[in-house]
Coordinates of C-alpha atoms and ligand atoms in Angstrom, one line a residue:
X1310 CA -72.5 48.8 29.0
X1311 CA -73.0 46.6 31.6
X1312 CA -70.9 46.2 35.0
X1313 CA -70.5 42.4 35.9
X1314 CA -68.9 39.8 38.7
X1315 CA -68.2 37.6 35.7
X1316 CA -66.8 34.0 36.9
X1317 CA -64.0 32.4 35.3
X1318 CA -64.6 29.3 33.7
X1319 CA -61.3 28.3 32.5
X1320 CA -57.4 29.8 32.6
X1321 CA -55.5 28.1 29.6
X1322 CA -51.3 29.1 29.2
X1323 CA -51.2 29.1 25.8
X1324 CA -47.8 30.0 25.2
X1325 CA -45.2 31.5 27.9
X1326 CA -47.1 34.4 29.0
X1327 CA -50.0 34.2 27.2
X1328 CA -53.2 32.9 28.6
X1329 CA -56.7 32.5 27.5
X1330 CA -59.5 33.4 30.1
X1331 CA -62.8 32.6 29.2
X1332 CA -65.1 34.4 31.8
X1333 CA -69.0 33.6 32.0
X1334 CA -71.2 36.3 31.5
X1335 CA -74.6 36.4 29.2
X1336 CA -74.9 40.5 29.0
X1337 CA -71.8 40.7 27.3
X1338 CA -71.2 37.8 25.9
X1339 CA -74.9 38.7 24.0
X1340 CA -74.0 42.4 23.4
X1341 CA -69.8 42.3 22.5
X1342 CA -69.5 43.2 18.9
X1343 CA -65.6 42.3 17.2
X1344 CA -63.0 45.1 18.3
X1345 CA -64.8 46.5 20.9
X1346 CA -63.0 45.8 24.3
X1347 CA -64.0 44.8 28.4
X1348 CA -62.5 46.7 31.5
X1349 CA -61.2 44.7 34.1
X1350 CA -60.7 45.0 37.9
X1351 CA -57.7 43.5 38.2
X1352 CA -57.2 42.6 41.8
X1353 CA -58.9 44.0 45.2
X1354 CA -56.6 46.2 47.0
X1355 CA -55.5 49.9 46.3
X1356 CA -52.9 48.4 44.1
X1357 CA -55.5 47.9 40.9
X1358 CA -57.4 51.3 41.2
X1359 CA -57.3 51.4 37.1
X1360 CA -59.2 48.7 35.3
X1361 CA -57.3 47.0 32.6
X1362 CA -58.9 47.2 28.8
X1363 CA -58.8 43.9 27.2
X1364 CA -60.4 43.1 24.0
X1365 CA -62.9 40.5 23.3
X1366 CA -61.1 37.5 22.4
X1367 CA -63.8 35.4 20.7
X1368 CA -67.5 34.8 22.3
X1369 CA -68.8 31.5 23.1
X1370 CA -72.2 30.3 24.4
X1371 CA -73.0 33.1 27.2
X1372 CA -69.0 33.4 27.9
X1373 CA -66.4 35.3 26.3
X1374 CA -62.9 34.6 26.2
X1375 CA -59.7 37.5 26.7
X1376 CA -56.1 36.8 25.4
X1377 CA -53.8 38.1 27.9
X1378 CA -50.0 38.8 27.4
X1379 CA -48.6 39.2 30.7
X1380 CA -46.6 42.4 30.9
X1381 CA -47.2 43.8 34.1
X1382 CA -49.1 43.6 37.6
X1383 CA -52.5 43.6 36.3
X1384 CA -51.6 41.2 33.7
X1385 CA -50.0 38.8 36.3
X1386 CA -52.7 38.4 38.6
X1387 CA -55.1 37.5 35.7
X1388 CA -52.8 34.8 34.6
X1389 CA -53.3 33.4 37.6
X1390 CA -56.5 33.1 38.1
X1391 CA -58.5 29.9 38.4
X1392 CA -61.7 28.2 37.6
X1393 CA -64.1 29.5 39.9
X1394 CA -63.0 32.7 40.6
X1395 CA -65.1 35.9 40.1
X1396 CA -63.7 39.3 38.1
X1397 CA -65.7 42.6 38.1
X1398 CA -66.2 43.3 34.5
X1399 CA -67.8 46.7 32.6
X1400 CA -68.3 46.6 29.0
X1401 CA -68.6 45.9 26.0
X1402 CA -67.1 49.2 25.6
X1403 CA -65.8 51.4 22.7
X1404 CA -66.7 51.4 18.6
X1405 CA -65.5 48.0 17.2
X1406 CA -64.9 47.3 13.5
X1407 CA -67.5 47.6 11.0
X1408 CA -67.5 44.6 9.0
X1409 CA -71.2 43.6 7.4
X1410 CA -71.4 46.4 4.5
X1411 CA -71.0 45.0 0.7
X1412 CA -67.5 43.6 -0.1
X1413 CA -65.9 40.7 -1.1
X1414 CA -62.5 39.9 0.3
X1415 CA -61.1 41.0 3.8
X1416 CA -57.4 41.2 4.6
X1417 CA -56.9 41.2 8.5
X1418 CA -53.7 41.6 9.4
X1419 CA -52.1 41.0 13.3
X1420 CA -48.7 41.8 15.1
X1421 CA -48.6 39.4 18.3
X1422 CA -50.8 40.0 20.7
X1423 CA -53.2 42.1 18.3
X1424 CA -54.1 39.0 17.0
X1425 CA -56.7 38.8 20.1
X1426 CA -60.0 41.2 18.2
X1427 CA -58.9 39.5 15.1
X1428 CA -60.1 36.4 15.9
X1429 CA -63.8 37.5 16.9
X1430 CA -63.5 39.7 14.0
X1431 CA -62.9 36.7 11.5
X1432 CA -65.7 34.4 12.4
X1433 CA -68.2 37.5 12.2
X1434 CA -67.0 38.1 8.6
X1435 CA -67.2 34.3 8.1
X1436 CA -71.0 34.8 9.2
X1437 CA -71.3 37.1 7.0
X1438 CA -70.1 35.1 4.0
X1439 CA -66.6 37.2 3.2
X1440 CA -63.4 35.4 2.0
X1441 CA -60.9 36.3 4.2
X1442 CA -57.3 36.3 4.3
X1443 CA -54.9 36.8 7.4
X1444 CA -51.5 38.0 7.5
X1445 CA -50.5 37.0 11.3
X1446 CA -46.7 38.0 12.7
X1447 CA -45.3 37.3 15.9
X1448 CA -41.6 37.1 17.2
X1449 CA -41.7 33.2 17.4
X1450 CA -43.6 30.4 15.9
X1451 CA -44.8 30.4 20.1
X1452 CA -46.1 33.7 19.8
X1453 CA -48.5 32.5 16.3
X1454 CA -51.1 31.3 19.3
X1455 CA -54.2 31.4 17.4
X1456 CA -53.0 29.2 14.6
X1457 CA -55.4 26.8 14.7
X1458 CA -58.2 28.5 15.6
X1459 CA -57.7 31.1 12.4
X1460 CA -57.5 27.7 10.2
X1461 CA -61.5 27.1 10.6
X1462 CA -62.1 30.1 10.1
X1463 CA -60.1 31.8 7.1
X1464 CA -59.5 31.2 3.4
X1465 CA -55.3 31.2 4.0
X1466 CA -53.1 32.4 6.3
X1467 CA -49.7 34.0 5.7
X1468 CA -47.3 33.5 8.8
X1469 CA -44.1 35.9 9.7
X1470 CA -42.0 35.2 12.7
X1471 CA -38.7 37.8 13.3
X1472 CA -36.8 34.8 14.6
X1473 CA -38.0 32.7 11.1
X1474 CA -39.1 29.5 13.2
X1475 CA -42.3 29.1 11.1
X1476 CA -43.6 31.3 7.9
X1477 CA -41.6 34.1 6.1
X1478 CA -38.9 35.3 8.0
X1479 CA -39.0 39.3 9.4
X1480 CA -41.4 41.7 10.3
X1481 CA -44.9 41.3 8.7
X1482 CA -44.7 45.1 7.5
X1483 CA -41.8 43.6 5.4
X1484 CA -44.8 41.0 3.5
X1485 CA -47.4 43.2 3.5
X1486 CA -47.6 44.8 -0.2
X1487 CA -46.5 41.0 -1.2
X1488 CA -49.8 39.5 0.5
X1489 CA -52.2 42.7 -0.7
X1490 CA -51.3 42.2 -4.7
X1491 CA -52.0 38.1 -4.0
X1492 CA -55.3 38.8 -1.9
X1493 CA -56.6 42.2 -3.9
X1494 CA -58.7 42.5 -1.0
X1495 CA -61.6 45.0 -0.6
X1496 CA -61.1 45.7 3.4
X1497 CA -58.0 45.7 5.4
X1498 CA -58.7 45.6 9.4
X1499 CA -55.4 45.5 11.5
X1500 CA -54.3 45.3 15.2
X1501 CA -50.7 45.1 16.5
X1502 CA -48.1 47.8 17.3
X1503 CA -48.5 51.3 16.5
X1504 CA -45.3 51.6 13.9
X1505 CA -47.0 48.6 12.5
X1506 CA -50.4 50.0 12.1
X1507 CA -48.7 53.1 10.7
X1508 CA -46.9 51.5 8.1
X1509 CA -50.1 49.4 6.7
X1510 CA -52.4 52.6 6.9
X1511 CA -49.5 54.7 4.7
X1512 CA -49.5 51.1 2.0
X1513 CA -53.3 50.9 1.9
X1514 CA -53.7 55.1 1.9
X1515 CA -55.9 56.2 -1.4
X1516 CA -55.9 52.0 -2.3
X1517 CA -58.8 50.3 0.0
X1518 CA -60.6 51.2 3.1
X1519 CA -58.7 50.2 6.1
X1520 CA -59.7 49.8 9.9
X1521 CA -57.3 49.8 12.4
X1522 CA -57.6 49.3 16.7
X1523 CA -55.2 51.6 18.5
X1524 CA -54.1 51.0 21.9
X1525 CA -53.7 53.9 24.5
X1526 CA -53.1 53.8 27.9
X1527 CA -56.9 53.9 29.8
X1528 CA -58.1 55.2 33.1
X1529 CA -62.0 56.1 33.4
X1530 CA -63.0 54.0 30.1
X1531 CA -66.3 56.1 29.7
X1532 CA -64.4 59.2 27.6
X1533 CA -64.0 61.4 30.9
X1534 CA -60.7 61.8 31.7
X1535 CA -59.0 62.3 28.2
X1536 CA -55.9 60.1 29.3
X1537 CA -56.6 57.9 26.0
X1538 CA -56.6 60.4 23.3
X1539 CA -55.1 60.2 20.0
X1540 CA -54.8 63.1 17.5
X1541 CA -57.2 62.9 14.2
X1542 CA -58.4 65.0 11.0
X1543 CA -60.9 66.6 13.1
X1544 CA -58.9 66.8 16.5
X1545 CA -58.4 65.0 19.4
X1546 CA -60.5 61.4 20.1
X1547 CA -61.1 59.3 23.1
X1548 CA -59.7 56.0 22.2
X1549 CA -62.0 54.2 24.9
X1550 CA -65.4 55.7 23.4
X1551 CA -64.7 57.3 20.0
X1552 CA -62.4 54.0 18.9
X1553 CA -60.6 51.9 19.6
X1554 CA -61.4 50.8 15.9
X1555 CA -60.8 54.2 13.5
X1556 CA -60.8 54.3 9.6
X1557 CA -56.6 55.1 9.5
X1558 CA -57.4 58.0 7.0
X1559 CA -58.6 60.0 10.1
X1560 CA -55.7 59.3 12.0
X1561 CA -52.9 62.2 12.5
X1562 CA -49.6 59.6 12.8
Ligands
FAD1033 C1 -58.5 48.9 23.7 C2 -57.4 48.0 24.2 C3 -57.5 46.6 24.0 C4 -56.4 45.8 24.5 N1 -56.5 44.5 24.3 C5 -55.6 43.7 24.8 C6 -55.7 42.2 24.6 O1 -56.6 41.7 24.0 N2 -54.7 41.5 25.2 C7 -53.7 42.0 25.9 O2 -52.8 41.3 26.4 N3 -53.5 43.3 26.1 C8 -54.5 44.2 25.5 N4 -54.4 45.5 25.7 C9 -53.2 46.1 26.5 C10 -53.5 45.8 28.0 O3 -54.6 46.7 28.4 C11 -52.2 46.2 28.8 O4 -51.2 45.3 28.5 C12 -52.5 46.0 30.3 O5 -53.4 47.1 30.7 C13 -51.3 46.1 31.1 O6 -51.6 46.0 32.5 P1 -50.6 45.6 33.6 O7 -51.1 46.0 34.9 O8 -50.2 44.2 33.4 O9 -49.3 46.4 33.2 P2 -48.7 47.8 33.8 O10 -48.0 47.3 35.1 O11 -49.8 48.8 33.9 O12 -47.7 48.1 32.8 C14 -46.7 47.2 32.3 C15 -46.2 47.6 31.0 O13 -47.2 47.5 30.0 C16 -47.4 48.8 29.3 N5 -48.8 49.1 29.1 C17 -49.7 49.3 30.1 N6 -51.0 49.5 29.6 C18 -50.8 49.5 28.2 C19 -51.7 49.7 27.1 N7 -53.0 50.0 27.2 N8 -51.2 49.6 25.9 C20 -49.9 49.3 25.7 N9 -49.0 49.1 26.7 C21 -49.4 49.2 27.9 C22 -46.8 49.8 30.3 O14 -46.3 50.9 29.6 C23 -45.6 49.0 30.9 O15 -44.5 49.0 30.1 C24 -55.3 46.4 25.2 C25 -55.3 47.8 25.4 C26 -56.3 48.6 24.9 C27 -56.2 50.0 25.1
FES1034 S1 -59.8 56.5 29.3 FE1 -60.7 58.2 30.2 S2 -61.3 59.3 28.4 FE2 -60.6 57.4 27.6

């Protein structure tokens, strides 16, 4: 793990309250590995004590990119942010998926902003020559923000919006067994809510191995404090160093 003044290169909105940074820095753009994460400093003063976990949106030629939903302080004063200005970085941190073993087919599935490891996560199992499917929900068609990027990248994609502006209309939990018979995939990795995580480990239990990234609340980062746990098969985990990718059999719902 390294601990770096990364600078940012560029601050795109990419729908209302949703940006893209893309922050340079070699060491982990080199290292980063799909669902593992970065903790960020966000801000200077006694305000931002706790660095924020973001995961690693996509990596691009000694830079790396995090999608941000703004939800709160931290969040805000990332969002604004301009070209040119330095964050203190540490990471890559935490296990990410494992994608490289010897299957065929990959379903990932996202819920909004969950979407953000997916990405990353795609093009690696595009290196690695898997046919890959994506079943990608968000409230709006303005929350769908990686669209286009998914298109280059994945066999099809299969689009749920609660609102019904673009794709099947609902929650994507409501699709899911629909898009599994269509796909048969070997390998399910998921990211979004918890209840929706939940409900695609209990359709894919005793079926196909499935990954899933849980999101807890973080303080240290480096599995010393115990604020991130989550309750497993064989007991309590750190989220930030034992995940934040786990196989969902091990997880206690
Ligand atoms: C491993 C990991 C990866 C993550 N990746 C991303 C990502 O790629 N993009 C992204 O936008 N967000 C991601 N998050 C969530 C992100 O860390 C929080 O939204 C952020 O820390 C909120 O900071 P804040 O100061 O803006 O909000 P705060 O002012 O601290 O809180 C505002 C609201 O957000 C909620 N919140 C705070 N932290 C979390 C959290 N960890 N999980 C869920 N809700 C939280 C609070 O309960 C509160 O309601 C990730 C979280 C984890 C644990
Ligand atoms: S955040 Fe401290 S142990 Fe995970």
């Amino acid at each position: 793990m390294h601990r770096v003044k990364a600078r940012v290169e560029s601050n795109v909105k990419v729908a209302p309250g949703i940006h893209r940074l893309r922050l340079s820095s070699p060491e982990i753009a080199l290292e980063a590995e799909p669902g593992q994460f970065v903790h960020v400093l966000c801000g200077e003063n006694r305000d931002y004590i706790l660095r924020r976990p973001f995961s690693v949106h996509r990596v691009r030629n000694g830079s790396f990119d995090l999608l941000i939903q703004v939800v709160g302080r931290g969040t805000t004063y990332l969002s604004q942010l301009e070209a040119g200005d330095v964050l203190d970085v540490t990471g890559p941190t935490g296990r990410g998926f494992e994608f490289t073993g010897n299957f065929k087919k990959g379903l990932l599935v996202a819920g909004g902003i969950g979407v953000a490891p997916l990405v990353f996560l795609a093009e690696g199992l595009r290196e690695n020559g898997k046919e890959i499917y994506f079943l990608y929900g968000a409230a709006t068609r303005e929350g769908l923000v990686c669209l286009d990027d998914l298109r280059e990248v994945v066999q099809k994609i299969f689009s749920v919006t609660e609102d019904g502006s673009f794709g099947y209309e609902g929650l994507l939990t409501e699709f899911f067994s629909e898009v599994f018979e269509e796909c048969s995939p070997n390998r399910i990795f998921a990211c979004g809510p918890e209840e929706m995580l939940r409900k695609v480990a209990a359709s894919t239990a005793g079926t196909v191995p499935c990954q899933i990234s849980l999101e807890r609340k973080m303080a240290c980062g480096i599995g010393a404090c115990l604020s991130c746990v989550c309750r497993t098969r064989e007991g309590y985990k750190r989220v930030c160093v034992d995940g934040p990718v786990f196989d969902a059999s091990e997880i206690i719902w």
